[in-house]
PDB file of C-alpha atoms in Angstrom:
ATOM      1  CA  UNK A   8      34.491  -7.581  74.982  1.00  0.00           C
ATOM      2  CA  UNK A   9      33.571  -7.568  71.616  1.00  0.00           C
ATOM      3  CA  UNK A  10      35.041  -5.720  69.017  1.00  0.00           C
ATOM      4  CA  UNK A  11      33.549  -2.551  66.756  1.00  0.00           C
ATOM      5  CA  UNK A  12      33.877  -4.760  63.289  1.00  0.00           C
ATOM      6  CA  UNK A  13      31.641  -7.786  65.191  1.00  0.00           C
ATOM      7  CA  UNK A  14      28.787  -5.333  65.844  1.00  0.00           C
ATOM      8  CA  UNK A  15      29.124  -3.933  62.014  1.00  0.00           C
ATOM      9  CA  UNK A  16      28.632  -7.230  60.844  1.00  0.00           C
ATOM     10  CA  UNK A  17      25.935  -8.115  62.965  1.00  0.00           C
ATOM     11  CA  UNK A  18      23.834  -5.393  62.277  1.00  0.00           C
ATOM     12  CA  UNK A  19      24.842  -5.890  58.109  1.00  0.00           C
ATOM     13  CA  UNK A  20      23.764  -9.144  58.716  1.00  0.00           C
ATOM     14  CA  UNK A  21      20.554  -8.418  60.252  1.00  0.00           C
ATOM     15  CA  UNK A  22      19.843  -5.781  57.667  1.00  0.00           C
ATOM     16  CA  UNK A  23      20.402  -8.568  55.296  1.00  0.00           C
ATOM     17  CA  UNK A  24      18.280 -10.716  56.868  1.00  0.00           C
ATOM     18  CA  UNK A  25      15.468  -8.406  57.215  1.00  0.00           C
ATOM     19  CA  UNK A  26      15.296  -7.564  53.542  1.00  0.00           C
ATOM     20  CA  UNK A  27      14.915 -11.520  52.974  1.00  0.00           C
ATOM     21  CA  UNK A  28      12.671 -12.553  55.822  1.00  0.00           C
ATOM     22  CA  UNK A  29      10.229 -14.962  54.529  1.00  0.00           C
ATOM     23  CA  UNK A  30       9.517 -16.811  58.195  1.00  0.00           C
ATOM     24  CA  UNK A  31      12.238 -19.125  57.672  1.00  0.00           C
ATOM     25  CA  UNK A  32      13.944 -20.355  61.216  1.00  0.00           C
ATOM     26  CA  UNK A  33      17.560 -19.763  59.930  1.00  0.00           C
ATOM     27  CA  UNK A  34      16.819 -16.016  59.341  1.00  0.00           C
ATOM     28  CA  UNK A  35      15.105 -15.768  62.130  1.00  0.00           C
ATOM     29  CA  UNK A  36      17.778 -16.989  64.191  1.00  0.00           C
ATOM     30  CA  UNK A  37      20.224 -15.006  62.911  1.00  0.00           C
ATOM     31  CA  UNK A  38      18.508 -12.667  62.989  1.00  0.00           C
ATOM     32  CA  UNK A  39      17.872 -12.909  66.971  1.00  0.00           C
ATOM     33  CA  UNK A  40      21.537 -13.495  66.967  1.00  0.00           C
ATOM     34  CA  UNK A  41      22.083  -9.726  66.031  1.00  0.00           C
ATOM     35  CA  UNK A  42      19.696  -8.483  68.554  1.00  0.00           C
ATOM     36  CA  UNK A  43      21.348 -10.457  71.416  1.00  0.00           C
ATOM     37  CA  UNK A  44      24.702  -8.966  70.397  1.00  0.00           C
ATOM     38  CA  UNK A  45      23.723  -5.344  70.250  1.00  0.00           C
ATOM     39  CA  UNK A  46      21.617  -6.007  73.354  1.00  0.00           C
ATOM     40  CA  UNK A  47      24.972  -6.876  75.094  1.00  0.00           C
ATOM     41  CA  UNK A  48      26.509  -3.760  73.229  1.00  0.00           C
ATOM     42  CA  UNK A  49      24.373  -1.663  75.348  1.00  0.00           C
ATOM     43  CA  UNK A  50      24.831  -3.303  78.277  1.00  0.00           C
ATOM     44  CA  UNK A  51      28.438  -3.004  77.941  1.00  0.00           C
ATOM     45  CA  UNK A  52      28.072   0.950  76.572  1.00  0.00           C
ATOM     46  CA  UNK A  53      25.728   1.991  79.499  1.00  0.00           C
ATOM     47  CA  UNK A  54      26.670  -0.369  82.607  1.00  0.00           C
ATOM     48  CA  UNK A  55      26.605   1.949  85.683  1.00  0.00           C
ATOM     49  CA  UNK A  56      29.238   2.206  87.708  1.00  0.00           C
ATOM     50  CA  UNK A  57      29.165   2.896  90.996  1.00  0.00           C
ATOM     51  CA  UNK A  58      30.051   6.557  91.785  1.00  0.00           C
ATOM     52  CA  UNK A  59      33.156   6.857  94.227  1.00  0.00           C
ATOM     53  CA  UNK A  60      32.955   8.752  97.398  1.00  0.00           C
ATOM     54  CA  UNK A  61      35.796  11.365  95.678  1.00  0.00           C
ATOM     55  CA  UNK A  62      33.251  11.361  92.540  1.00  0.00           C
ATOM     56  CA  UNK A  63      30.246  12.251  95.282  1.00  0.00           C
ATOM     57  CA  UNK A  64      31.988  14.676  97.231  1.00  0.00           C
ATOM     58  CA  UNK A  65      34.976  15.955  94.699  1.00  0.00           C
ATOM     59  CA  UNK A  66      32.624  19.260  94.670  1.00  0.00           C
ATOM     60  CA  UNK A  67      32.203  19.654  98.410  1.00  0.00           C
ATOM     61  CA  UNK A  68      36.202  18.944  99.106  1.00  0.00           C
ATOM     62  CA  UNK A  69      37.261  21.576  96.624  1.00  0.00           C
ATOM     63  CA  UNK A  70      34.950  24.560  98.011  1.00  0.00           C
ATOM     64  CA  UNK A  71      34.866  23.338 101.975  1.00  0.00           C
ATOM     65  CA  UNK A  72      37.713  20.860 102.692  1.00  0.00           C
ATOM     66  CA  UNK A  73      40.671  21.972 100.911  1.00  0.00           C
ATOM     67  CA  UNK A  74      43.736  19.575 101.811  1.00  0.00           C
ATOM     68  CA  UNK A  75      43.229  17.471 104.728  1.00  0.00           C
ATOM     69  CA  UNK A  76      39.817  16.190 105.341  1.00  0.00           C
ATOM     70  CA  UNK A  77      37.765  13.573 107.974  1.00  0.00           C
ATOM     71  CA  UNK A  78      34.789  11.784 108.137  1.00  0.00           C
ATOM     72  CA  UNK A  79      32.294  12.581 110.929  1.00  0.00           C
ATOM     73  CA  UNK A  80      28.802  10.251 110.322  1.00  0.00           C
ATOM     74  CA  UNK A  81      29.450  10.205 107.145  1.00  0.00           C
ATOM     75  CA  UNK A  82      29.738  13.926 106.342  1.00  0.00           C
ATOM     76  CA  UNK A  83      33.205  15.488 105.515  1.00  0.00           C
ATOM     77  CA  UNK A  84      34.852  17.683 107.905  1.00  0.00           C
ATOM     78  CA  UNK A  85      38.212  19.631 108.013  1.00  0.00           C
ATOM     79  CA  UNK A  86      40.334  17.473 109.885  1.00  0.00           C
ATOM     80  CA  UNK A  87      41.569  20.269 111.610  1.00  0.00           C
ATOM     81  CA  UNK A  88      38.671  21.126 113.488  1.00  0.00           C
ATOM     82  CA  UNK A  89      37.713  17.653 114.245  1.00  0.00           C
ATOM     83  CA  UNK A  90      38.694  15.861 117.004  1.00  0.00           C
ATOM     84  CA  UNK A  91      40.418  12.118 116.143  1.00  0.00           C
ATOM     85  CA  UNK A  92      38.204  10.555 118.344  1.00  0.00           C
ATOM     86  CA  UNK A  93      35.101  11.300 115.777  1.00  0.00           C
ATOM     87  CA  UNK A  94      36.600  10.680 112.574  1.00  0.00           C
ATOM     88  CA  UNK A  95      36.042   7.224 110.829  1.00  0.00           C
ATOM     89  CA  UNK A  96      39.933   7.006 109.782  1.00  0.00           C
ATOM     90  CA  UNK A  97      41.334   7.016 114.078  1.00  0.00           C
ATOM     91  CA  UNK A  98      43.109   4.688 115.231  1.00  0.00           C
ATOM     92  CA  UNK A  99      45.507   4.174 112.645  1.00  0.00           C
ATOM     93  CA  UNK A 100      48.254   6.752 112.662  1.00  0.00           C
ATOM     94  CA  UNK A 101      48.341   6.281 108.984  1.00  0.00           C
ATOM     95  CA  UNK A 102      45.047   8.915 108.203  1.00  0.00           C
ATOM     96  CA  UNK A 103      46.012   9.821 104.550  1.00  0.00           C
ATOM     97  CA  UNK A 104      46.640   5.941 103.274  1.00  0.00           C
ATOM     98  CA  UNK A 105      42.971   5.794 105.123  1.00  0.00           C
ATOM     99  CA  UNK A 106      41.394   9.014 103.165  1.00  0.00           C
ATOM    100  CA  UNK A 107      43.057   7.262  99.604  1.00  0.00           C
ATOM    101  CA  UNK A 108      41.579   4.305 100.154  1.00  0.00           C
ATOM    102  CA  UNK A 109      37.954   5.470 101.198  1.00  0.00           C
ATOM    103  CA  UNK A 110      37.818   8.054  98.027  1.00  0.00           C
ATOM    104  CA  UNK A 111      37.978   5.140  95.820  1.00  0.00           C
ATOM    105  CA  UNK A 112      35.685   3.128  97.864  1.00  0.00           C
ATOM    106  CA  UNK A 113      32.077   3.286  96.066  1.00  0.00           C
ATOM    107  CA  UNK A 114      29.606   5.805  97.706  1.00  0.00           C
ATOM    108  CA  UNK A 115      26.966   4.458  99.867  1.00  0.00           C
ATOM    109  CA  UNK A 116      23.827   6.460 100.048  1.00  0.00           C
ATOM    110  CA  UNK A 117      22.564   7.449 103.334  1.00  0.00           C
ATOM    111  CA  UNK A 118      19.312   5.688 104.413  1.00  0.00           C
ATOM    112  CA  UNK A 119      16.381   8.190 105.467  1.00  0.00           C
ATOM    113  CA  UNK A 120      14.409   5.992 107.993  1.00  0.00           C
ATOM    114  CA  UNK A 121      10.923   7.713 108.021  1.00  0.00           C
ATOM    115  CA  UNK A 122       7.964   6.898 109.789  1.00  0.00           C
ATOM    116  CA  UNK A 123       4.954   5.763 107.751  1.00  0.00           C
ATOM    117  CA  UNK A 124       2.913   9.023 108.034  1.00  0.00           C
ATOM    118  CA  UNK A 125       6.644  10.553 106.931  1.00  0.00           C
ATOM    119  CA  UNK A 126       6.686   8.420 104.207  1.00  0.00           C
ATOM    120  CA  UNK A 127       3.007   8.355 102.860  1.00  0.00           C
ATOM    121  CA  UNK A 128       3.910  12.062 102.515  1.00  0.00           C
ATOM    122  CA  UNK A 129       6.953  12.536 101.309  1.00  0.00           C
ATOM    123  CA  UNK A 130       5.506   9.416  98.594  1.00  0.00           C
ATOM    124  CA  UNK A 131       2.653  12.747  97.040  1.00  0.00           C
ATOM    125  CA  UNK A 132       5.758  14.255  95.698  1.00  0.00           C
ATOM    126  CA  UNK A 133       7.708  11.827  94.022  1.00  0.00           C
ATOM    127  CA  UNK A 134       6.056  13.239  90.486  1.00  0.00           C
ATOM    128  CA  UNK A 135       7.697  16.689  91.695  1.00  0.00           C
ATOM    129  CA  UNK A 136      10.955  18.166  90.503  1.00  0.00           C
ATOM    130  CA  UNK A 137      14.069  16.143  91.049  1.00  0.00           C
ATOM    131  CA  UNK A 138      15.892  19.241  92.383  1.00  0.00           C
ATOM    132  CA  UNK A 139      13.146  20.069  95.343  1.00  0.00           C
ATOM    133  CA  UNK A 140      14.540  20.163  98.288  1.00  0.00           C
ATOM    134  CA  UNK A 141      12.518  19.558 101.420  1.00  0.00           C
ATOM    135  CA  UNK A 142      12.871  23.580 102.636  1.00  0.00           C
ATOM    136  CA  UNK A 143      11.155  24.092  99.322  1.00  0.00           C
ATOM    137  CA  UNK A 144       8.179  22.230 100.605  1.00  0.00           C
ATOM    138  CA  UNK A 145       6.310  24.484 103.157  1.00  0.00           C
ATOM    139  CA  UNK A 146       3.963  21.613 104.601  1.00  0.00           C
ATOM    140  CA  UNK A 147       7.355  19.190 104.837  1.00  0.00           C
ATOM    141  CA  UNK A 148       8.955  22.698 105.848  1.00  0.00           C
ATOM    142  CA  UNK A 149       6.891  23.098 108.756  1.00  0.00           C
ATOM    143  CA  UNK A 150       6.301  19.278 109.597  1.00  0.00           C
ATOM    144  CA  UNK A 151      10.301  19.598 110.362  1.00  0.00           C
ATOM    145  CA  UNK A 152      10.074  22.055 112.216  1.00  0.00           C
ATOM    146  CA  UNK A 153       7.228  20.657 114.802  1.00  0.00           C
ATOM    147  CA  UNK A 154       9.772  17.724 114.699  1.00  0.00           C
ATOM    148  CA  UNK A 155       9.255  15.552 111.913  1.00  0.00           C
ATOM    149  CA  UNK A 156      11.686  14.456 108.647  1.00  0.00           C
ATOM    150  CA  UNK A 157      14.779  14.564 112.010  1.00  0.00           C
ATOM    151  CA  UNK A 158      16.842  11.806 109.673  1.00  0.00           C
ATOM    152  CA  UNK A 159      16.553  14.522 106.934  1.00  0.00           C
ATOM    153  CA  UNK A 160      18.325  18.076 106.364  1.00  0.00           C
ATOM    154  CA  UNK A 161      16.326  20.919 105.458  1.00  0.00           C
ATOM    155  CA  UNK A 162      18.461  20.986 102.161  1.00  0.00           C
ATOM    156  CA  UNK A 163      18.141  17.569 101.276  1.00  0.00           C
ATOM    157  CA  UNK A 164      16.644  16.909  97.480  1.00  0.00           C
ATOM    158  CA  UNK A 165      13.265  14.738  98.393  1.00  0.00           C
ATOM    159  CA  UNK A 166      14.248  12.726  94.901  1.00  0.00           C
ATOM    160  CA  UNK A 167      17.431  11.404  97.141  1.00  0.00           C
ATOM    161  CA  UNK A 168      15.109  10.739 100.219  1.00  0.00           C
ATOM    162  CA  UNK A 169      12.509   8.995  97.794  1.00  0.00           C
ATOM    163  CA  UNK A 170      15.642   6.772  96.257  1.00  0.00           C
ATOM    164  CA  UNK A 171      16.951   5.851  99.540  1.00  0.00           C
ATOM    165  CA  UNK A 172      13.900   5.394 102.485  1.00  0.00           C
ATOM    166  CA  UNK A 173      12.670   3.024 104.624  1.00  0.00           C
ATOM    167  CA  UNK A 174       9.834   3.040 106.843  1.00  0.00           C
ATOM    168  CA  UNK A 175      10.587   2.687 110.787  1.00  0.00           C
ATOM    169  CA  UNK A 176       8.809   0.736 113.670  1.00  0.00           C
ATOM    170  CA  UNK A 177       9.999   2.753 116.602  1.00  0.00           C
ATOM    171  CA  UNK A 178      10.230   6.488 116.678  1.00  0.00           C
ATOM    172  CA  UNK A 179      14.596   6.432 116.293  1.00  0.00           C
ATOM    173  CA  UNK A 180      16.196   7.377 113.222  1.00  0.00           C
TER     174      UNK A 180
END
């Protein structure tokens, strides 16, 4: 990691070199130099990092979930109203050292497998509003309801289903 006082001195040093540059290699080089560095400087500032499933859900455990929660298909349920047999943390009589370790465990977006007439639609509004949800849609609305879109949830933002489709061969999701 490189240090504040490096990326001072690079940029002084490319301000330096700027004021001189004349075409000679050596200033250009350093001057390159400088770029590279603050190039890795925000890479460094604005890497992503992947958002846990605690950060993705944090919201929905406070209002819904309260204290002891499962995972059903990937949605969270109280765990006192589901049954072991559904939950993804069974089997191991040890179902809080289970919920610890998936909360830290990096989110992993659900898939929306569409069809390709689902998905040559859906594509017409990915200019739209990132906060439209499919309900908010009346043709995709209505398409749902005669059956199509059964992957997605009538709340789901189409921005998320954009991000994370694929088309389908066969008519499963």
């Amino acid at each position: 990691m490189t240090t504040k006082q490096e990326y001072i001195d690079a940029l002084n040093r490319m301000v330096e070199v700027y004021d001189n540059l004349d075409g000679c290699m050596s200033a250009i080089n350093i001057f390159n130099e400088g770029v590279h560095l603050l190039e890795g400087l925000v890479n460094e500032h604005f890497e992503e990092k992947a958002e846990t499933n605690y950060e993705h859900f944090k919201d929905e455990i406070i209002q819904n979930v309260k204290y002891a929660l499962a995972v059903v298909n990937g949605e969270l349920k109280p765990c006192a109203d589901t049954n072991c047999d559904e939950c993804e943390f069974k089997g191991s009589g040890k179902c809080v050292e289970r919920v610890k370790e998936w909360l830290k465990k990096p989110h992993k977006k659900k898939t929306y497998k569409l069809s390709q007439f689902e998905y040559d639609l859906i594509q017409t509004y990915r200019g739209g509003n990132t906060d439209c949800n499919l309900s908010d849609r009346r043709i995709l609305r209505e398409l749902k309801d005669k059956g199509y879109f059964k992957c997605v949830g009538y709340d789901t933002k189409i921005h998320d289903v954009l991000e994370a489709c694929e088309v389908r061969e066969d008519g499963n999701c």
